[in-house]
XYZ file of C-alpha atoms in Angstrom:
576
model
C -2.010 19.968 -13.155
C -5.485 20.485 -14.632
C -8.814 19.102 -13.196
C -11.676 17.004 -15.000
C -12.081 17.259 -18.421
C -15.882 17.938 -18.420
C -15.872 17.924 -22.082
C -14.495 14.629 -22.270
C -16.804 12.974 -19.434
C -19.563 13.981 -18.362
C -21.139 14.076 -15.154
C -23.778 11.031 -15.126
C -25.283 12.699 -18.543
C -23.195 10.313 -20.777
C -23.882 7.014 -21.464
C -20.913 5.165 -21.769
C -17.099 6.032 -21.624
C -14.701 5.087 -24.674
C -10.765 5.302 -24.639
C -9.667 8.378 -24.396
C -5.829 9.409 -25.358
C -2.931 7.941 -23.669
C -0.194 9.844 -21.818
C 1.934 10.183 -25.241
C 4.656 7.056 -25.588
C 7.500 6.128 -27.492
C 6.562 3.836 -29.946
C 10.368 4.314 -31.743
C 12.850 5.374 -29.244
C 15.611 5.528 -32.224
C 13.583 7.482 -34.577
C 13.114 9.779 -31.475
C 16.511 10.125 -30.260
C 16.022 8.416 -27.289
C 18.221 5.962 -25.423
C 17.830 2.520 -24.132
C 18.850 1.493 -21.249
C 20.537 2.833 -17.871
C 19.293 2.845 -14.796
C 16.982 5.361 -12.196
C 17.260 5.218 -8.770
C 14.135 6.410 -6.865
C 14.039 7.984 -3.447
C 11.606 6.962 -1.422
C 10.103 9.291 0.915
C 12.472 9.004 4.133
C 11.764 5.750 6.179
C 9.379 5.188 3.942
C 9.509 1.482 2.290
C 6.825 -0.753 0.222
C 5.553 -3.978 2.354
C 2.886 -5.223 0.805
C 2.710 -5.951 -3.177
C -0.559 -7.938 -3.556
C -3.309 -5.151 -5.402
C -5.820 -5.396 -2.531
C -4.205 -3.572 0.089
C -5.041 -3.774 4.098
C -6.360 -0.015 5.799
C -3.054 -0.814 7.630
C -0.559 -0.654 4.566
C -2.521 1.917 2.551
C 0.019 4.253 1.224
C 2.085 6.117 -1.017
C 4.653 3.413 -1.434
C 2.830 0.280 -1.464
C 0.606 1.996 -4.039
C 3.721 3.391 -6.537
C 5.348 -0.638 -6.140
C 2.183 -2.791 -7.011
C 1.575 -0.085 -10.013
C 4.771 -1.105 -11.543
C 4.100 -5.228 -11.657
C -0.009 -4.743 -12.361
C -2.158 -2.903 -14.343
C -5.151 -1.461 -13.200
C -8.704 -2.182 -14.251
C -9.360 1.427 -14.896
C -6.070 3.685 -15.254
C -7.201 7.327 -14.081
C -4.888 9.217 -15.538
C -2.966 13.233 -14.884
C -6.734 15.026 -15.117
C -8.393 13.068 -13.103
C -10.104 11.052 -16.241
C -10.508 7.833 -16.997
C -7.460 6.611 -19.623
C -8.529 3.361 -20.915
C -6.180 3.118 -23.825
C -3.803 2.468 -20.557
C -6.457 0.073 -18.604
C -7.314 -3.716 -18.568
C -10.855 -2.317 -19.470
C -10.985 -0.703 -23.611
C -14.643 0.176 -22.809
C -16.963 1.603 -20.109
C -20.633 1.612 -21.151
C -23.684 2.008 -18.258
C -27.414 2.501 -18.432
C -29.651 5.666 -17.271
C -29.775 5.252 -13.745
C -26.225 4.397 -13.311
C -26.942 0.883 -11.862
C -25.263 -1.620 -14.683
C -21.831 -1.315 -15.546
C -20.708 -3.451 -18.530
C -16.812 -3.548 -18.755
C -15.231 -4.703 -22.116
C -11.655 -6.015 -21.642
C -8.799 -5.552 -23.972
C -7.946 -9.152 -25.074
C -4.492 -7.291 -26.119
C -3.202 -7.285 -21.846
C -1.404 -10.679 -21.175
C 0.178 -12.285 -18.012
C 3.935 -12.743 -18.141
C 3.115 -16.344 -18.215
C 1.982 -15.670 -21.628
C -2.039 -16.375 -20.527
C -4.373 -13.717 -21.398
C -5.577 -11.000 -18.679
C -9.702 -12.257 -18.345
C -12.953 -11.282 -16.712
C -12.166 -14.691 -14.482
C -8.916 -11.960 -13.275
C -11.284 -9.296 -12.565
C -14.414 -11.218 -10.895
C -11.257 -13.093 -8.776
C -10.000 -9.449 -7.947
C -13.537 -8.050 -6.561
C -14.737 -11.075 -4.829
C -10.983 -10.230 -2.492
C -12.037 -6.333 -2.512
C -15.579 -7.083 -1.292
C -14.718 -9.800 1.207
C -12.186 -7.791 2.965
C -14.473 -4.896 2.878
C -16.542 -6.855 5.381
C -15.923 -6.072 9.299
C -14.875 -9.455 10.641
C -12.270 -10.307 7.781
C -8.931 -11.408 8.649
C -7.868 -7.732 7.301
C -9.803 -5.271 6.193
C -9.146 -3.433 2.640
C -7.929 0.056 2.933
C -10.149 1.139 -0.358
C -13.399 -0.510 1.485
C -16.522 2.146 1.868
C -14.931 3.901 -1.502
C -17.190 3.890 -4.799
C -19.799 1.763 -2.835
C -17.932 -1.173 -1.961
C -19.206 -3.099 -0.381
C -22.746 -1.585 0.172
C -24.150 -0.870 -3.151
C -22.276 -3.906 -4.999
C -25.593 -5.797 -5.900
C -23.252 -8.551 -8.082
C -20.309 -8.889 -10.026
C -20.454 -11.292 -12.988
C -18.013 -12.616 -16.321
C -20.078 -12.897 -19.299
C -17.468 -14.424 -21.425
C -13.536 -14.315 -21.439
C -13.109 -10.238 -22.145
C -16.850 -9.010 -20.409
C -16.919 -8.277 -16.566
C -20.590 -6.566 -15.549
C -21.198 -5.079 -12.385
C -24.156 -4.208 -11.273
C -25.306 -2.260 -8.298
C -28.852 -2.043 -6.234
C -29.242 1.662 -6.085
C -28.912 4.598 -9.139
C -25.648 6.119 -8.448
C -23.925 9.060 -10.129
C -21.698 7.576 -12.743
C -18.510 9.391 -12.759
C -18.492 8.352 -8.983
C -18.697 5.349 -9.633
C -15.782 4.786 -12.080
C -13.717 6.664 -10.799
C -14.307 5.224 -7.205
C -15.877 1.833 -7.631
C -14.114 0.653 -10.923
C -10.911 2.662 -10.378
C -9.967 2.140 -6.975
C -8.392 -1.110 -7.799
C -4.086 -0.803 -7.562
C -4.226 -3.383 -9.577
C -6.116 -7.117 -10.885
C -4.432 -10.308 -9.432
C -4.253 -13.463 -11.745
C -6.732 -16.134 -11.061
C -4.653 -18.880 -11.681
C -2.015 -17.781 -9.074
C -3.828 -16.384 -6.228
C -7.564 -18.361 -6.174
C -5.584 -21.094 -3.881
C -8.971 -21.596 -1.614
C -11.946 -20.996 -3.982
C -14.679 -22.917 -1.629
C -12.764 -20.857 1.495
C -12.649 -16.887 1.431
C -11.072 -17.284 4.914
C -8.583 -19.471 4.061
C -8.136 -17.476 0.514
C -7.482 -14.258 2.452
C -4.990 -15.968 5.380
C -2.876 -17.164 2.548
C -2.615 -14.103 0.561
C -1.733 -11.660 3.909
C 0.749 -14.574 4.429
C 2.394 -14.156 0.963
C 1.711 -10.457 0.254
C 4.660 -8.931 1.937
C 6.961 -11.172 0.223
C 7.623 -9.845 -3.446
C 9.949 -12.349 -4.088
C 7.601 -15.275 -3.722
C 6.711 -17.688 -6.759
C 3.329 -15.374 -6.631
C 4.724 -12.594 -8.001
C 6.349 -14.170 -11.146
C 3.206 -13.771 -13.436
C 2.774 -9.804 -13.750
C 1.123 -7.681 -15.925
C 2.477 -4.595 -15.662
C 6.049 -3.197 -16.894
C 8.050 -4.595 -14.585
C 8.769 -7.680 -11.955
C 10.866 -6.783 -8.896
C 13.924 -9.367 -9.037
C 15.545 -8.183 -5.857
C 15.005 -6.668 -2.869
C 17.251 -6.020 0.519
C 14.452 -4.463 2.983
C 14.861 -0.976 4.138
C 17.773 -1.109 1.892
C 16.501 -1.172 -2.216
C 13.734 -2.821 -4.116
C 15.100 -3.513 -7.837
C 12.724 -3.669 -10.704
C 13.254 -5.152 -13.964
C 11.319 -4.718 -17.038
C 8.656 -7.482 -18.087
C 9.792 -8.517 -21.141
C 6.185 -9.549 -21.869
C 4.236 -6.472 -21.304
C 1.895 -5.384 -23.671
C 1.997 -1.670 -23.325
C 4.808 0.846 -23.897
C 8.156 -0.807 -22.793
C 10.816 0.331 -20.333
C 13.699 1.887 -21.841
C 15.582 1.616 -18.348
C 17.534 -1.358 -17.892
C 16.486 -1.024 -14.292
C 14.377 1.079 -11.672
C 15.644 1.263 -8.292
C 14.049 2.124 -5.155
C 15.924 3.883 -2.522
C 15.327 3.862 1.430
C 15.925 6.574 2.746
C 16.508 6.969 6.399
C 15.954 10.937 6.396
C 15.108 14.032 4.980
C 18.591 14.645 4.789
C 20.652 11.985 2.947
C 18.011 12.048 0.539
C 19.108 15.876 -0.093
C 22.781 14.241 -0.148
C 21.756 11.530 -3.134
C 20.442 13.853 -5.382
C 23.097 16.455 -4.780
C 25.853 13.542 -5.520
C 23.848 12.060 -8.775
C 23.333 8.719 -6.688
C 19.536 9.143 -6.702
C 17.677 10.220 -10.288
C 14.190 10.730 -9.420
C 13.181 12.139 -5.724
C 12.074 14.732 -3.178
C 13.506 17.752 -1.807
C 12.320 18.038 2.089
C 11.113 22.130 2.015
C 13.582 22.414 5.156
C 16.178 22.258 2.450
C 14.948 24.900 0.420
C 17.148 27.838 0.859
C 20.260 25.082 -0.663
C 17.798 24.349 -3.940
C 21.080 25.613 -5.759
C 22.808 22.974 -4.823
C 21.096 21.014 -7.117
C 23.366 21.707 -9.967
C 22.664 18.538 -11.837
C 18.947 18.551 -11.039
C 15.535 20.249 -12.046
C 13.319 21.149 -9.353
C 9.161 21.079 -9.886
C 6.681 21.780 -7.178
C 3.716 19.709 -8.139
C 0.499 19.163 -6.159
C -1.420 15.879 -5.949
C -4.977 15.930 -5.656
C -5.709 15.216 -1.831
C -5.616 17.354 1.631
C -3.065 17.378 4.943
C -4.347 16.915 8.653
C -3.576 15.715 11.714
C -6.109 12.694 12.780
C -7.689 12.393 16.011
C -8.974 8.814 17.356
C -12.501 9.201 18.039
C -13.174 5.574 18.887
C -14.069 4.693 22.435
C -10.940 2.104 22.133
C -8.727 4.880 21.950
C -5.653 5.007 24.135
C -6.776 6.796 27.900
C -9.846 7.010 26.936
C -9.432 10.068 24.522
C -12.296 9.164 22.057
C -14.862 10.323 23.834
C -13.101 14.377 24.608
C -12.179 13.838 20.780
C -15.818 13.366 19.821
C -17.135 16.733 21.803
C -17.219 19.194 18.598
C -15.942 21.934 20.716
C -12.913 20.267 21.636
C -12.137 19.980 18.429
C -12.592 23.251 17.575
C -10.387 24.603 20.130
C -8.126 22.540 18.614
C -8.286 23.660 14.920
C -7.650 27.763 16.183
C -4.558 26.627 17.722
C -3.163 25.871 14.421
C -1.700 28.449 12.805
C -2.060 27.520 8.976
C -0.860 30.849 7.441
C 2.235 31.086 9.378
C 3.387 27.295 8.786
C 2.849 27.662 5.280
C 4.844 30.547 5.413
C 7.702 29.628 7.626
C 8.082 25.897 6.768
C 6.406 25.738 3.307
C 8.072 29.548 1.920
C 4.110 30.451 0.704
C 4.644 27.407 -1.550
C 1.699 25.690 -0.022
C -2.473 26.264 0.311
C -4.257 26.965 3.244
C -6.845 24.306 3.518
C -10.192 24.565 5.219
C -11.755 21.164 3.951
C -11.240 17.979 2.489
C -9.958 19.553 -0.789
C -7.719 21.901 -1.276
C -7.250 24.703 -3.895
C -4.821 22.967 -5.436
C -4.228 21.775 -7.705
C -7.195 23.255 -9.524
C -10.292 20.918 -10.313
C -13.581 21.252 -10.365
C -14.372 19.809 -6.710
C -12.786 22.700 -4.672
C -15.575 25.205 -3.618
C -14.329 28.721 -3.220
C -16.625 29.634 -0.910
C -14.705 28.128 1.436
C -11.370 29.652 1.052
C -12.232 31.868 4.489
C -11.183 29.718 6.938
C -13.519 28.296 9.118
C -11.218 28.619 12.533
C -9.182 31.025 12.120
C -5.789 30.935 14.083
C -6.963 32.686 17.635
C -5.724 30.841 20.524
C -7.971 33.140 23.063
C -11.093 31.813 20.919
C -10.236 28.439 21.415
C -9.945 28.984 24.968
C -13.318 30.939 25.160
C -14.968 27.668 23.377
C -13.540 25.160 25.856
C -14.645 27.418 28.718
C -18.268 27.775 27.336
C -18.592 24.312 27.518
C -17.373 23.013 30.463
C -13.975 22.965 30.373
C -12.026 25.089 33.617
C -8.284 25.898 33.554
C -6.101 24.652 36.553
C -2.718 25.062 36.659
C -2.156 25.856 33.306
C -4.414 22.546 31.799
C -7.653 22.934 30.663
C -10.206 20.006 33.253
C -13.497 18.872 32.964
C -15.279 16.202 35.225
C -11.931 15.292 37.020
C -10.347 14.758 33.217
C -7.221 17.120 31.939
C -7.116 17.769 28.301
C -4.613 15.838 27.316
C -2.850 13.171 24.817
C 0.276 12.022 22.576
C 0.318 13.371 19.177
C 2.336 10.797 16.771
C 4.106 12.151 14.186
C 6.162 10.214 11.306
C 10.233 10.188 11.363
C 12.545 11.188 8.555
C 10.974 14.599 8.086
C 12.940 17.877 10.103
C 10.226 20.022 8.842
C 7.472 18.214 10.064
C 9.474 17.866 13.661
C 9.466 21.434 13.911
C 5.395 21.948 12.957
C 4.722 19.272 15.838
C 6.454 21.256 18.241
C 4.792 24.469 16.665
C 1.835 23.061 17.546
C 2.523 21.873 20.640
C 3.017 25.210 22.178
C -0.121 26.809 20.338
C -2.315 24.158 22.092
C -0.482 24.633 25.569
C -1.267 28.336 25.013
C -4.786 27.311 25.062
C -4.438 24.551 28.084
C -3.861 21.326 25.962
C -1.242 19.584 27.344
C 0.197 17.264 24.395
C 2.998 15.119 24.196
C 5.414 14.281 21.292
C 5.932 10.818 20.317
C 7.943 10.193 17.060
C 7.368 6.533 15.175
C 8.772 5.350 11.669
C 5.978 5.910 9.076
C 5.201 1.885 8.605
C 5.028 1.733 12.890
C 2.468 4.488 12.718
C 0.014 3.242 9.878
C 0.470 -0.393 10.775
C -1.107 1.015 14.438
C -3.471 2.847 12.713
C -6.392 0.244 12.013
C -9.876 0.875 14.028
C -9.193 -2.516 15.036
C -6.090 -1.472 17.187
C -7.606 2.063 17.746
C -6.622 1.906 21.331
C -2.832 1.779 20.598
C -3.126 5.752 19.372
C -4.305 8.920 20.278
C -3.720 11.466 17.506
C -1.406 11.345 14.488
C 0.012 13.102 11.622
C 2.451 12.325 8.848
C 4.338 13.627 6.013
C 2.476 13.605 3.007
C -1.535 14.141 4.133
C -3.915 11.782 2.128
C -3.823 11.651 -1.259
C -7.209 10.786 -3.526
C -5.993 7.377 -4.772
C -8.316 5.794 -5.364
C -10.951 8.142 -4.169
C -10.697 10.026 -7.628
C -14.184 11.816 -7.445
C -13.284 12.865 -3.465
C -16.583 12.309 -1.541
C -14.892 11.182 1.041
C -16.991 7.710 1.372
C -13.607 5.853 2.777
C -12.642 8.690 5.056
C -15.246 10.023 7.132
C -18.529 7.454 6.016
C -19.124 5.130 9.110
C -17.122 1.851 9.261
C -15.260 3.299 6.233
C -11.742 1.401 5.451
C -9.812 4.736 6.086
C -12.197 6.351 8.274
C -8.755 5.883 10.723
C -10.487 8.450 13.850
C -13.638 6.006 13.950
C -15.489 9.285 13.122
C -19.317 8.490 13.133
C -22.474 11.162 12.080
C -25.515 10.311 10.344
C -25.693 13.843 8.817
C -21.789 13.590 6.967
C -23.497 9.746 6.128
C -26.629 11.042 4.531
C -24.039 14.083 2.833
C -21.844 11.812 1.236
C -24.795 9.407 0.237
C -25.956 11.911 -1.147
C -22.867 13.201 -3.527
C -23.264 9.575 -4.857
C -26.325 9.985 -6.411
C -26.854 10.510 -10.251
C -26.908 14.776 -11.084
C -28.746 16.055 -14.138
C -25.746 18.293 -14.770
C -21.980 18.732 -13.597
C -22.897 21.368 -11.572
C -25.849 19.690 -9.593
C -23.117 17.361 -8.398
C -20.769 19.845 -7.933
C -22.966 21.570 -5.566
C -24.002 17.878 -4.095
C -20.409 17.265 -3.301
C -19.874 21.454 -2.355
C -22.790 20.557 0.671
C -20.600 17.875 2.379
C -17.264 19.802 1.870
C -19.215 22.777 4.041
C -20.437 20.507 6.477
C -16.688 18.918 6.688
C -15.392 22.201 7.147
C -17.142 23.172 10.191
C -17.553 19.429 11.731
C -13.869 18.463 11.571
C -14.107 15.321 11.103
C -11.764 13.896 13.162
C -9.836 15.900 11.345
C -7.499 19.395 11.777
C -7.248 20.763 8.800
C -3.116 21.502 8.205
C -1.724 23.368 4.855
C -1.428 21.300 1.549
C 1.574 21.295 -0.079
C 3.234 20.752 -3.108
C 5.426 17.662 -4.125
C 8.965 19.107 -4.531
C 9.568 17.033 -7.280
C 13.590 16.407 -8.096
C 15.095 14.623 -11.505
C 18.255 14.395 -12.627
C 19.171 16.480 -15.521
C 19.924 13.257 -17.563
C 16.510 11.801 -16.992
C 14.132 12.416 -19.289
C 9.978 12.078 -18.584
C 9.886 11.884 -14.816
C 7.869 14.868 -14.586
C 5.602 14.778 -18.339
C 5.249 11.256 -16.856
C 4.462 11.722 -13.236
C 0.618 10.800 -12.759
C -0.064 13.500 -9.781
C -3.776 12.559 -9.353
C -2.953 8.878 -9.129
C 0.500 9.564 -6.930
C 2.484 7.285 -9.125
C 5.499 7.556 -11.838
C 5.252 6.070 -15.037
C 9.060 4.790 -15.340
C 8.349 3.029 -18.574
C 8.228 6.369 -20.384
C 11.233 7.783 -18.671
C 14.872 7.303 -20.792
C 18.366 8.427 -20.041
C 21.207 10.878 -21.778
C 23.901 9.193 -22.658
């Protein structure tokens, strides 16, 4: 993994962004000894299973699976590609160009893209495709888009206009820093939805947005017949498999796999079993595994990181379950709470030193240019009698073995995510560091779709705290300044975290910087302030991805898109 190519693109000195390489392809699979056809099967992450297909996607079905399905049936406006750059020779968009201030974007489409239908991919796609991002971006829509308070949208979207068939401008009210702003604003789309399909309700976004929520589960539907991307899914048996099939009409580099399978997978455990038995070609294996890596005789094995951080959230919102919010929101509280956790020992007992200790929204790894050393000393360091000292300093007494204050014990539910043995044991781990330090918290295990679909500020009082396998990963916040995650009203900002310093810190990373490193140090100011604040956040190691092919397949990892968490089947092929 390798971060930005600053020679490439600029920071906000450049004015305008051409197509850079592609990924490599395989333009004659004879003449290069490759085979077609076969089949992968992909493990999904255990009880871990796609629900929602459409490429705006709800706060409340943003992840890693729903992201890696709608990537194989659309292609994005903006592909950002292994180093965090821009890779337009893989986009809908051929051409990026932008003014001085960094408050006109003028997007030139490649008239080469084409729906399955056979109708050309046009800015009517695109301007359909925003006008769905911004409206569920708003706080009373019918559901709210997980990407909304991410590269400005809504709040610095001035308009969004077609200026013929293949021209999309978008133009914003304020000067914003213009590497942001692709990355975040123009790339955070999964994908662009055709027109013609989906605009059902034109003179009724309320209407328009009940009917796709209706039909956006359902891959099968009539809907999702006109693709863009390399495959359609042609089958599906839920929490079972979800087949794909290639699109015989795509216009980039075809599949070479008759067919790409996605597995459930009901634990860490029978995933281990498919790839040791060959019946799963592409997947994970869970670190509690590790010591039985040899196993893997048909298999390679390749940590790889993806750019993003691991936590545990805490539900700040005065909704909150109990009333917790409002001990959440005390600063000290939350402090005592981050020296419980022991991040050198986990990532030393459950990780094998394979992991990073993390002390703010991005980690050291995998290496970019965002990560500010001068925060590798961690802020809290493990020292359970320190977090007791803070709680006692402010107001907190311990009785009976529980830390009180005004008649209230400190004390909540942690939910953690099923399917992962290693993450059971870190719970507990962490249960009996906080008891140590008179937290009394209880363990409550939920499948990972039960725990995100409850995760919503608008059902913030059905949770307390949470964690799951996997962290967050920075799709589609590509230039991480954390405007969806910690800004107020944010789509992701899951703890209802509110503070008009982190606001004015993140504004201010948004702005246009005379050089690379101005903005580095712009974004370095809110990464120090996110360190100490915790954000509604506990910082927890990151770890690697370890990544598992079968010896046969060929590509999954030259192939595998760590910054934007996705594979890239369509260049993978199989021995024969």
């Amino acid at each position: 993994m390798s971060g930005l190519n600053k020679s490439a693109v600029g920071l906000g000195l450049g004015v305008s962004l051409l197509a850079l390489a592609g990924c490599g392809g395989y333009s004659n699979a004879a003449a290069a000894g490759l085979h077609k056809g076969g089949t992968a099967v992909v493990a999904l992450l255990p009880q871990s299973a796609p629900n929602w297909f459409f490429p705006i996607v709800p706060n409340t079905n943003y992840f890693a699976a729903n992201a890696q399905a709608i990537a194989m049936i659309y292609k994005p406006l903006v592909q950002i590609g292994p180093k965090d750059t821009p890779v337009l020779s893989q986009s809908l968009a051929k051409s990026i160009t932008w003014n001085k201030s960094g408050t006109v974007y003028t997007l030139k489409l490649n008239p080469k893209w084409h729906w399955s239908n056979g109708q050309p991919v046009t800015s009517k796609d695109v301007v359909f495709s925003w006008q769905i991002a911004m409206a569920t971006s708003q706080p009373n829509a019918p559901w709210i888009n997980g990407g909304s308070g991410i590269g400005g949208i809504p709040a610095r979207i001035k308009s969004i206009a077609a200026k013929g068939a293949y021209t999309v401008v978008v133009t914003l009210n304020q000067p914003s820093n213009q590497q942001w702003f692709v990355r975040n604003g123009l790339g955070q789309f999964f994908g662009v939805a055709p027109a013609s399909v989906w605009d059902r309700y034109p003179k009724d976004m309320t209407e328009e947005l009940n009917f796709i929520h209706s039909v956006a589960s359902n891959p099968t539907a009539p809907e999702f017949r006109v693709v863009d991307g390399p495959y359609r899914l042609n089958k599906m048996v839920p929490n079972q498999y979800w087949q794909f099939v290639p699109n015989r009409r795509y216009d980039g580099h075809k599949s070479l796999l008759n067919k790409v399978i996605f597995q459930y997978e009901t634990s860490d455990q029978t995933e281990f079993a498919a790839l040791k038995s060959g019946t799963v070609s592409v997947g994970y294996m869970p670190f509690s595994m590790w010591a039985s890596r040899n196993a893997l005789t048909s298999d390679t094995l390749k940590p790889l990181f993806r750019l993003g951080f691991n936590y545990v959230q805490l539900n700040l919102s005065p909704k909150a379950e109990g009333g917790i919010g409002s001990v959440f929101q005390q600063l000290p509280v939350r402090q005592a709470l981050q020296y419980g956790i022991n991040e050198v020992q986990i990532n030393k007992t459950f990780y094998h030193g394979l992991g990073a200790v993390e002390n703010s929204p991005i980690a050291a790894e995998p290496k970019t240019p965002f990560y500010d050393p001068r925060l590798s000393k961690l802020t809290y360091p493990f020292d359970i009698a320190k977090g007791k000292a803070v709680l006692l300093k402010n107001g907190w007494q311990l009785k009976h073995g529980v830390m009180i204050k005004n008649g209230r014990k400190l004390a909540f539910t942690l939910d953690y995510t099923t399917g992962s043995s290693t993450l059971e044991s870190i719970v507990q781990v962490l249960q009996q560091n906080w008891k140590s330090e008179g937290i009394d918290v209880q363990l409550n295990a939920l499948a990972p779709n039960s725990l995100f679909s409850i995760m919503s500020p608008a059902t913030a009082q059905k949770w307390q705290a949470a964690i799951w396998d996997g962290g967050w990963g920075y799709k589609p916040d590509y230039y991480p300044s954390g405007g969806g995650l910690f800004a107020t009203g944010s789509g992701s900002n899951f703890g209802s975290y509110s503070n008009a310093n982190m606001n004015a810190l993140i504004k201010a990373s948004y702005a246009p910087a005379a050089t690379p490193q101005a903005a580095y140090a712009s974004l370095g100011r809110y990464l120090a302030y996110a360190s100490r604040q915790l954000p509604a956040t506990l910082w927890m190691p990151w770890t690697p991805v370890l990544f598992v092919h079968a010896k046969a397949l060929h590509g999954s990892v030259q192939h595998a898109n760590m910054i934007d968490n996705i594979y890239e089947p369509n260049y993978w092929w199989v021995s024969q």
